[in-house]
Structure formats: structure tokens, C-alpha cells
Amino acid sequence: MNVIFMGTPEFAVPSLEKLHENGYNIQLVVTQPDKPYGRGKKLKKSEVKQKAEELGIDILQPDKIKKEENLEILKSYNPDVIVVVAFGQILSKEILDIPKYGCINVHASLLPKLRGAAPLNWSIINGDKKSGVTTMKMDVGLDTGDMLLKSEIEIDDEMNVGYLHDQLMIQGAELLIETLKKLEKNEIVPIKQKHNLSSYAPMINKNNSKINWNENVESIHNLIRGLSPWPTAYFRYEDKNIKVYKSSYIKEKTDYEEGYIIKTVNEGIYVVAKNGIVVIKEFQMPGKKRMSIESYLRGNKFPEKIILK
């Protein structure tokens, strides 16, 4: 089977590797252009580009895949399938219609739930008890195409988005190979999504990653683990953003105002929330490394009996 692969971040790399390991003829890898990174603003290759170079596969890095010249390049390969895993650009109908088996997407949610840009984060932020990956035959809508296969994973109260990401990128790669094999044998009956059951996973920004101490403790804990280790939840202290990586919570009533720091001890910073206490266990001060509260307190102090806003 001749394959064009479209992907950009680390999440897509195992899928590219699995295609190569299983003998698929990867004709071309399409990934986002190199982007400035770090203080020096040096151009950084995407993780998919790095892997494609390692495997010796031709690479295309369009600023806009929809341009006519890029459409002609894709047509020239006459692929049987275009595999799309976190590519980062919308495909036109002209591109979707090129391959025999269509464009197959590996999406990091159990569709139709959590369409959009950040399904991994929002699955945990929303307190879901399970997540997974779905292979889908793409159409012109945003993650609205017919579903092919699914693979699920249970989410416990301690799992963060980093762990979920690492598990699902492996499951997604395995599900992709199973999907392609069954498509070739005509063993999959596509299932249309029930659009009334869909939900949206928007991009994470500064507004929806700031901790609101007026929320209940479960919601704050879910926000923290849903954004850990990236892009991280944060709270404000002395006009600075303090990133939070790990927490726990205690459900009990207190007489203190939300945001009040009851105590700061080795076990964590105890902050009052709507229906209990959030215990911050790992954080990062501006310009410093991520560390446990216990490690931080060995050489520093953090206040207590103040109110965080």
C-alpha cells in the first residue's frame, strides 16, 4: 500500500514508525515548516521531520497544504491512502479525494466526543474516566468523518496529560495498522458520528489554564493534571505566574475564604477552594526548575495565611 503521511509533533512519530516497520511504502512525509524555538530563535525541525530524515523518506513542508502546487505534488504520488496524525492544517476536499482509501486520521479521543485541537487535555480537565483513540475517514468538517476503529484507556484520578499522551500515541499507532489492514480486506464498516453527542476541545490558553480557587477541589485537581506537564496550570502570586504540576485534594469544609493558604509544609501548599483544600505538591517558580514543595522549602520559604487571587 502506497502511503503519504502527514503529521508534526511527537504524538505522530509512533504511527510513522509503525507504518515503516510493517512494510508500507511511505512515499512522502508532509509536516509543518521548521519554526523558531528558544531564546536564540533557531529553527527547530518537527519531531516527524526528524524521524522522516532518519528513515530516509522524502519530506514536504508547506506553509499551506491547500495551495495548488502542493495539491499537484500530492496527486503525482498517486497514493492509496493519506494518513493524518496531528498534522496541524486543514485539508481541502481536493486533497481528501486523492487517495483510493481516502484520508485516514488518528484522533486522540473517543469520537464524537472532544473534537478539536486539545482533546487529551480536556479529557482529563473534564474528569473523564476513560479516553482513547479513534481512526476516522476524514471529511471537510472538523473531526466529523465516519469512524472506523476505536481503542480505549481508563483514566484514574492521578493520571496526567503527559502519561495519557504517551499511552495513546502508542495505541494510536497500533490502531492505525489494524485499520489499514482491515480496510484493504474490506473488513470495516464505517460508522457515522452522532453529531448531537459531540463536544469540542478548544486550544488551551492563559485564561483557561489559570486556577480559580472558587472552583471545587476536583475541578482544580483535574485542571492541574490535565495541563501537566504542558502547558501547565498556574496561579498568581506577587504578580508572577507560578506553574503547578502535581496536586491532591481534601474534601472538607473550612471557615476560610477561597484562595487562603492554610499552611505550607513539606507535604505541600494547602489552599482553600470551594468545597475543600487543594494540596499543591509540585510547582515551578519563575526562572527556576520544577520541584517538589519539600525540595523548594529546603532553601526557600513560601508564605502561608495569605489569600491567592
GROMACS .gro file of C-alpha atoms in nm:
model
  309
    1MET     CA    1   0.000   0.000   0.000
    2ASN     CA    2   0.141   0.340  -0.102
    3VAL     CA    3   0.113   0.595   0.179
    4ILE     CA    4   0.156   0.969   0.217
    5PHE     CA    5   0.199   1.052   0.586
    6MET     CA    6   0.101   1.389   0.734
    7GLY     CA    7   0.200   1.469   1.090
    8THR     CA    8   0.405   1.709   1.301
    9PRO     CA    9   0.451   1.653   1.679
   10GLU     CA   10   0.584   1.367   1.888
   11PHE     CA   11   0.235   1.213   1.906
   12ALA     CA   12   0.256   1.127   1.534
   13VAL     CA   13   0.602   0.964   1.541
   14PRO     CA   14   0.500   0.612   1.656
   15SER     CA   15   0.242   0.596   1.375
   16LEU     CA   16   0.512   0.680   1.119
   17GLU     CA   17   0.743   0.422   1.274
   18LYS     CA   18   0.473   0.152   1.271
   19LEU     CA   19   0.398   0.214   0.905
   20HIS     CA   20   0.768   0.174   0.826
   21GLU     CA   21   0.806  -0.139   1.042
   22ASN     CA   22   0.504  -0.302   0.877
   23GLY     CA   23   0.640  -0.259   0.527
   24TYR     CA   24   0.412   0.017   0.397
   25ASN     CA   25   0.560   0.219   0.112
   26ILE     CA   26   0.579   0.565   0.266
   27GLN     CA   27   0.619   0.781  -0.043
   28LEU     CA   28   0.622   1.120   0.125
   29VAL     CA   29   0.606   1.278   0.470
   30VAL     CA   30   0.426   1.612   0.494
   31THR     CA   31   0.496   1.815   0.808
   32GLN     CA   32   0.486   2.174   0.928
   33PRO     CA   33   0.770   2.413   0.837
   34ASP     CA   34   1.064   2.448   1.077
   35LYS     CA   35   0.984   2.707   1.342
   36PRO     CA   36   1.193   2.941   1.562
   37TYR     CA   37   1.249   2.792   1.906
   38GLY     CA   38   1.402   2.905   2.234
   39ARG     CA   39   1.577   3.226   2.324
   40GLY     CA   40   1.808   3.207   2.025
   41LYS     CA   41   1.510   3.160   1.789
   42LYS     CA   42   1.697   2.890   1.599
   43LEU     CA   43   1.484   2.693   1.355
   44LYS     CA   44   1.362   2.365   1.503
   45LYS     CA   45   1.256   2.063   1.299
   46SER     CA   46   0.933   1.891   1.392
   47GLU     CA   47   0.964   1.551   1.557
   48VAL     CA   48   0.807   1.393   1.250
   49LYS     CA   49   1.061   1.558   1.020
   50GLN     CA   50   1.346   1.428   1.235
   51LYS     CA   51   1.209   1.074   1.214
   52ALA     CA   52   1.146   1.101   0.837
   53GLU     CA   53   1.507   1.210   0.783
   54GLU     CA   54   1.624   0.915   0.993
   55LEU     CA   55   1.416   0.678   0.779
   56GLY     CA   56   1.526   0.839   0.451
   57ILE     CA   57   1.178   0.944   0.339
   58ASP     CA   58   1.106   1.242   0.112
   59ILE     CA   59   0.972   1.544   0.302
   60LEU     CA   60   0.736   1.828   0.208
   61GLN     CA   61   0.693   2.127   0.442
   62PRO     CA   62   0.420   2.353   0.301
   63ASP     CA   63   0.313   2.672   0.473
   64LYS     CA   64  -0.034   2.599   0.330
   65ILE     CA   65  -0.108   2.247   0.208
   66LYS     CA   66  -0.415   2.374   0.017
   67LYS     CA   67  -0.205   2.564  -0.241
   68GLU     CA   68  -0.241   2.439  -0.598
   69GLU     CA   69   0.127   2.348  -0.632
   70ASN     CA   70   0.107   2.129  -0.321
   71LEU     CA   71  -0.210   1.964  -0.448
   72GLU     CA   72  -0.028   1.872  -0.770
   73ILE     CA   73   0.265   1.730  -0.572
   74LEU     CA   74   0.032   1.505  -0.372
   75LYS     CA   75  -0.150   1.389  -0.686
   76SER     CA   76   0.180   1.300  -0.853
   77TYR     CA   77   0.246   1.028  -0.596
   78ASN     CA   78  -0.093   0.861  -0.661
   79PRO     CA   79  -0.116   0.730  -0.301
   80ASP     CA   80  -0.353   0.456  -0.193
   81VAL     CA   81  -0.407   0.634   0.138
   82ILE     CA   82  -0.309   0.955   0.314
   83VAL     CA   83  -0.254   0.903   0.687
   84VAL     CA   84  -0.300   1.214   0.903
   85VAL     CA   85  -0.186   1.227   1.266
   86ALA     CA   86  -0.181   1.569   1.435
   87PHE     CA   87  -0.067   1.744   1.118
   88GLY     CA   88  -0.190   2.089   1.211
   89GLN     CA   89  -0.350   2.209   0.886
   90ILE     CA   90  -0.699   2.166   0.741
   91LEU     CA   91  -0.719   1.951   0.426
   92SER     CA   92  -0.931   2.060   0.131
   93LYS     CA   93  -1.185   1.835  -0.039
   94GLU     CA   94  -0.948   1.814  -0.338
   95ILE     CA   95  -0.685   1.653  -0.113
   96LEU     CA   96  -0.937   1.428   0.063
   97ASP     CA   97  -1.045   1.290  -0.275
   98ILE     CA   98  -0.696   1.197  -0.397
   99PRO     CA   99  -0.632   0.853  -0.240
  100LYS     CA  100  -0.818   0.530  -0.312
  101TYR     CA  101  -0.890   0.462   0.056
  102GLY     CA  102  -0.931   0.829   0.148
  103CYS     CA  103  -0.752   1.023   0.420
  104ILE     CA  104  -0.736   0.830   0.747
  105ASN     CA  105  -0.695   1.029   1.067
  106VAL     CA  106  -0.578   0.904   1.407
  107HIS     CA  107  -0.765   1.126   1.653
  108ALA     CA  108  -0.687   1.133   2.026
  109SER     CA  109  -1.038   1.096   2.165
  110LEU     CA  110  -1.334   0.862   2.155
  111LEU     CA  111  -1.530   1.042   1.885
  112PRO     CA  112  -1.772   1.210   1.860
  113LYS     CA  113  -1.660   1.336   2.200
  114LEU     CA  114  -1.390   1.603   2.208
  115ARG     CA  115  -1.341   1.711   1.853
  116GLY     CA  116  -1.086   1.986   1.804
  117ALA     CA  117  -0.735   2.091   1.899
  118ALA     CA  118  -0.676   1.969   2.256
  119PRO     CA  119  -0.875   1.651   2.327
  120LEU     CA  120  -0.609   1.497   2.553
  121ASN     CA  121  -0.605   1.794   2.787
  122TRP     CA  122  -0.980   1.839   2.802
  123SER     CA  123  -1.047   1.470   2.861
  124ILE     CA  124  -0.868   1.498   3.195
  125ILE     CA  125  -0.981   1.854   3.272
  126ASN     CA  126  -1.342   1.736   3.229
  127GLY     CA  127  -1.285   1.448   3.471
  128ASP     CA  128  -1.347   1.173   3.215
  129LYS     CA  129  -1.295   0.819   3.340
  130LYS     CA  130  -1.188   0.689   3.001
  131SER     CA  131  -1.029   0.820   2.685
  132GLY     CA  132  -0.886   0.665   2.373
  133VAL     CA  133  -0.811   0.700   2.005
  134THR     CA  134  -1.038   0.679   1.703
  135THR     CA  135  -0.942   0.618   1.343
  136MET     CA  136  -1.165   0.813   1.111
  137LYS     CA  137  -1.215   0.864   0.737
  138MET     CA  138  -1.175   1.240   0.706
  139ASP     CA  139  -1.429   1.472   0.550
  140VAL     CA  140  -1.435   1.851   0.514
  141GLY     CA  141  -1.567   1.906   0.869
  142LEU     CA  142  -1.362   1.936   1.188
  143ASP     CA  143  -1.323   1.574   1.308
  144THR     CA  144  -1.669   1.489   1.173
  145GLY     CA  145  -1.582   1.199   0.941
  146ASP     CA  146  -1.705   0.842   0.966
  147MET     CA  147  -1.545   0.641   1.248
  148LEU     CA  148  -1.350   0.325   1.166
  149LEU     CA  149  -1.196   0.170   1.481
  150LYS     CA  150  -1.151   0.271   1.846
  151SER     CA  151  -0.913   0.183   2.129
  152GLU     CA  152  -0.989   0.282   2.489
  153ILE     CA  153  -0.785   0.356   2.804
  154GLU     CA  154  -0.904   0.401   3.162
  155ILE     CA  155  -0.819   0.730   3.335
  156ASP     CA  156  -0.758   0.724   3.710
  157ASP     CA  157  -0.754   1.025   3.944
  158GLU     CA  158  -0.376   1.059   3.933
  159MET     CA  159  -0.312   1.031   3.557
  160ASN     CA  160  -0.183   1.350   3.395
  161VAL     CA  161  -0.195   1.452   3.030
  162GLY     CA  162   0.170   1.363   2.974
  163TYR     CA  163   0.108   0.999   3.068
  164LEU     CA  164  -0.215   0.987   2.867
  165HIS     CA  165  -0.033   1.132   2.564
  166ASP     CA  166   0.242   0.869   2.584
  167GLN     CA  167  -0.005   0.584   2.612
  168LEU     CA  168  -0.236   0.697   2.334
  169MET     CA  169   0.036   0.773   2.082
  170ILE     CA  170   0.136   0.404   2.107
  171GLN     CA  171  -0.224   0.280   2.099
  172GLY     CA  172  -0.295   0.511   1.807
  173ALA     CA  173  -0.006   0.369   1.605
  174GLU     CA  174  -0.123   0.012   1.666
  175LEU     CA  175  -0.483   0.104   1.582
  176LEU     CA  176  -0.368   0.268   1.260
  177ILE     CA  177  -0.203  -0.052   1.135
  178GLU     CA  178  -0.509  -0.257   1.229
  179THR     CA  179  -0.729  -0.007   1.046
  180LEU     CA  180  -0.524  -0.012   0.725
  181LYS     CA  181  -0.509  -0.392   0.719
  182LYS     CA  182  -0.885  -0.419   0.762
  183LEU     CA  183  -0.952  -0.150   0.503
  184GLU     CA  184  -0.751  -0.345   0.245
  185LYS     CA  185  -0.956  -0.656   0.323
  186ASN     CA  186  -1.282  -0.457   0.324
  187GLU     CA  187  -1.345  -0.567   0.684
  188ILE     CA  188  -1.450  -0.228   0.826
  189VAL     CA  189  -1.799  -0.080   0.813
  190PRO     CA  190  -1.761   0.297   0.871
  191ILE     CA  191  -1.991   0.437   1.140
  192LYS     CA  192  -2.136   0.784   1.107
  193GLN     CA  193  -2.088   1.008   1.407
  194LYS     CA  194  -2.388   1.120   1.610
  195HIS     CA  195  -2.328   1.492   1.592
  196ASN     CA  196  -2.571   1.565   1.877
  197LEU     CA  197  -2.330   1.376   2.109
  198SER     CA  198  -2.025   1.573   2.004
  199SER     CA  199  -1.825   1.811   2.223
  200TYR     CA  200  -1.541   2.050   2.148
  201ALA     CA  201  -1.185   2.064   2.286
  202PRO     CA  202  -1.058   2.420   2.227
  203MET     CA  203  -0.698   2.536   2.237
  204ILE     CA  204  -0.550   2.588   2.583
  205ASN     CA  205  -0.469   2.950   2.665
  206LYS     CA  206  -0.378   3.170   2.962
  207ASN     CA  207  -0.744   3.222   3.050
  208ASN     CA  208  -0.848   2.857   3.076
  209SER     CA  209  -0.523   2.743   3.242
  210LYS     CA  210  -0.538   2.986   3.538
  211ILE     CA  211  -0.651   2.823   3.862
  212ASN     CA  212  -0.975   2.964   4.002
  213TRP     CA  213  -0.985   2.891   4.374
  214ASN     CA  214  -1.363   2.943   4.372
  215GLU     CA  215  -1.400   2.615   4.182
  216ASN     CA  216  -1.443   2.284   4.363
  217VAL     CA  217  -1.134   2.085   4.453
  218GLU     CA  218  -1.194   1.808   4.200
  219SER     CA  219  -1.212   2.060   3.915
  220ILE     CA  220  -0.889   2.231   4.022
  221HIS     CA  221  -0.709   1.898   4.060
  222ASN     CA  222  -0.832   1.790   3.716
  223LEU     CA  223  -0.715   2.118   3.562
  224ILE     CA  224  -0.368   2.074   3.711
  225ARG     CA  225  -0.322   1.716   3.591
  226GLY     CA  226  -0.493   1.793   3.260
  227LEU     CA  227  -0.225   2.053   3.186
  228SER     CA  228   0.075   1.871   3.336
  229PRO     CA  229   0.348   1.870   3.217
  230TRP     CA  230   0.228   2.102   2.938
  231PRO     CA  231   0.120   2.372   2.906
  232THR     CA  232   0.066   2.377   3.287
  233ALA     CA  233  -0.195   2.531   3.510
  234TYR     CA  234  -0.084   2.830   3.714
  235PHE     CA  235  -0.178   3.068   3.993
  236ARG     CA  236  -0.075   3.427   4.053
  237TYR     CA  237   0.150   3.532   4.342
  238GLU     CA  238   0.319   3.872   4.370
  239ASP     CA  239   0.228   3.949   4.007
  240LYS     CA  240   0.402   3.632   3.888
  241ASN     CA  241   0.268   3.313   3.731
  242ILE     CA  242   0.352   3.007   3.941
  243LYS     CA  243   0.319   2.685   3.737
  244VAL     CA  244   0.166   2.383   3.911
  245TYR     CA  245   0.248   2.026   3.807
  246LYS     CA  246   0.107   1.800   4.077
  247SER     CA  247  -0.165   1.817   4.337
  248SER     CA  248  -0.404   1.627   4.559
  249TYR     CA  249  -0.714   1.741   4.743
  250ILE     CA  250  -0.909   1.703   5.066
  251LYS     CA  251  -1.287   1.736   5.067
  252GLU     CA  252  -1.375   1.909   5.391
  253LYS     CA  253  -1.542   2.233   5.490
  254THR     CA  254  -1.333   2.518   5.630
  255ASP     CA  255  -1.413   2.863   5.760
  256TYR     CA  256  -1.154   3.026   5.538
  257GLU     CA  257  -1.201   3.222   5.216
  258GLU     CA  258  -1.125   3.055   4.883
  259GLY     CA  259  -0.757   3.104   4.792
  260TYR     CA  260  -0.643   3.119   5.156
  261ILE     CA  261  -0.317   2.933   5.223
  262ILE     CA  262  -0.372   2.741   5.545
  263LYS     CA  263  -0.018   2.609   5.571
  264THR     CA  264   0.298   2.550   5.372
  265VAL     CA  265   0.477   2.230   5.473
  266ASN     CA  266   0.688   1.958   5.311
  267GLU     CA  267   0.375   1.770   5.203
  268GLY     CA  268   0.253   2.069   5.006
  269ILE     CA  269   0.089   2.410   5.000
  270TYR     CA  270  -0.264   2.378   5.142
  271VAL     CA  271  -0.500   2.619   4.960
  272VAL     CA  272  -0.870   2.657   5.034
  273ALA     CA  273  -1.110   2.600   4.744
  274LYS     CA  274  -1.489   2.589   4.712
  275ASN     CA  275  -1.555   2.256   4.883
  276GLY     CA  276  -1.224   2.166   5.043
  277ILE     CA  277  -0.848   2.206   5.023
  278VAL     CA  278  -0.616   2.169   4.725
  279VAL     CA  279  -0.267   2.049   4.815
  280ILE     CA  280  -0.002   2.174   4.571
  281LYS     CA  281   0.278   1.917   4.564
  282GLU     CA  282   0.500   2.026   4.272
  283PHE     CA  283   0.541   2.369   4.121
  284GLN     CA  284   0.780   2.596   3.935
  285MET     CA  285   0.871   2.948   4.036
  286PRO     CA  286   0.960   3.191   3.754
  287GLY     CA  287   1.314   3.134   3.632
  288LYS     CA  288   1.354   2.822   3.847
  289LYS     CA  289   1.328   2.447   3.787
  290ARG     CA  290   1.023   2.237   3.852
  291MET     CA  291   1.046   2.086   4.200
  292SER     CA  292   0.851   1.935   4.486
  293ILE     CA  293   0.740   2.167   4.764
  294GLU     CA  294   0.962   1.971   5.003
  295SER     CA  295   1.268   2.041   4.785
  296TYR     CA  296   1.176   2.406   4.747
  297LEU     CA  297   1.137   2.458   5.121
  298ARG     CA  298   1.489   2.330   5.192
  299GLY     CA  299   1.633   2.661   5.082
  300ASN     CA  300   1.332   2.889   5.041
  301LYS     CA  301   1.015   3.000   5.210
  302PHE     CA  302   0.663   3.025   5.070
  303PRO     CA  303   0.405   3.224   5.267
  304GLU     CA  304   0.102   3.096   5.446
  305LYS     CA  305  -0.205   3.268   5.590
  306ILE     CA  306  -0.242   3.487   5.281
  307ILE     CA  307  -0.507   3.481   5.006
  308LEU     CA  308  -0.422   3.395   4.647
  309LYS     CA  309  -0.636   3.573   4.388
   0.00000   0.00000   0.00000
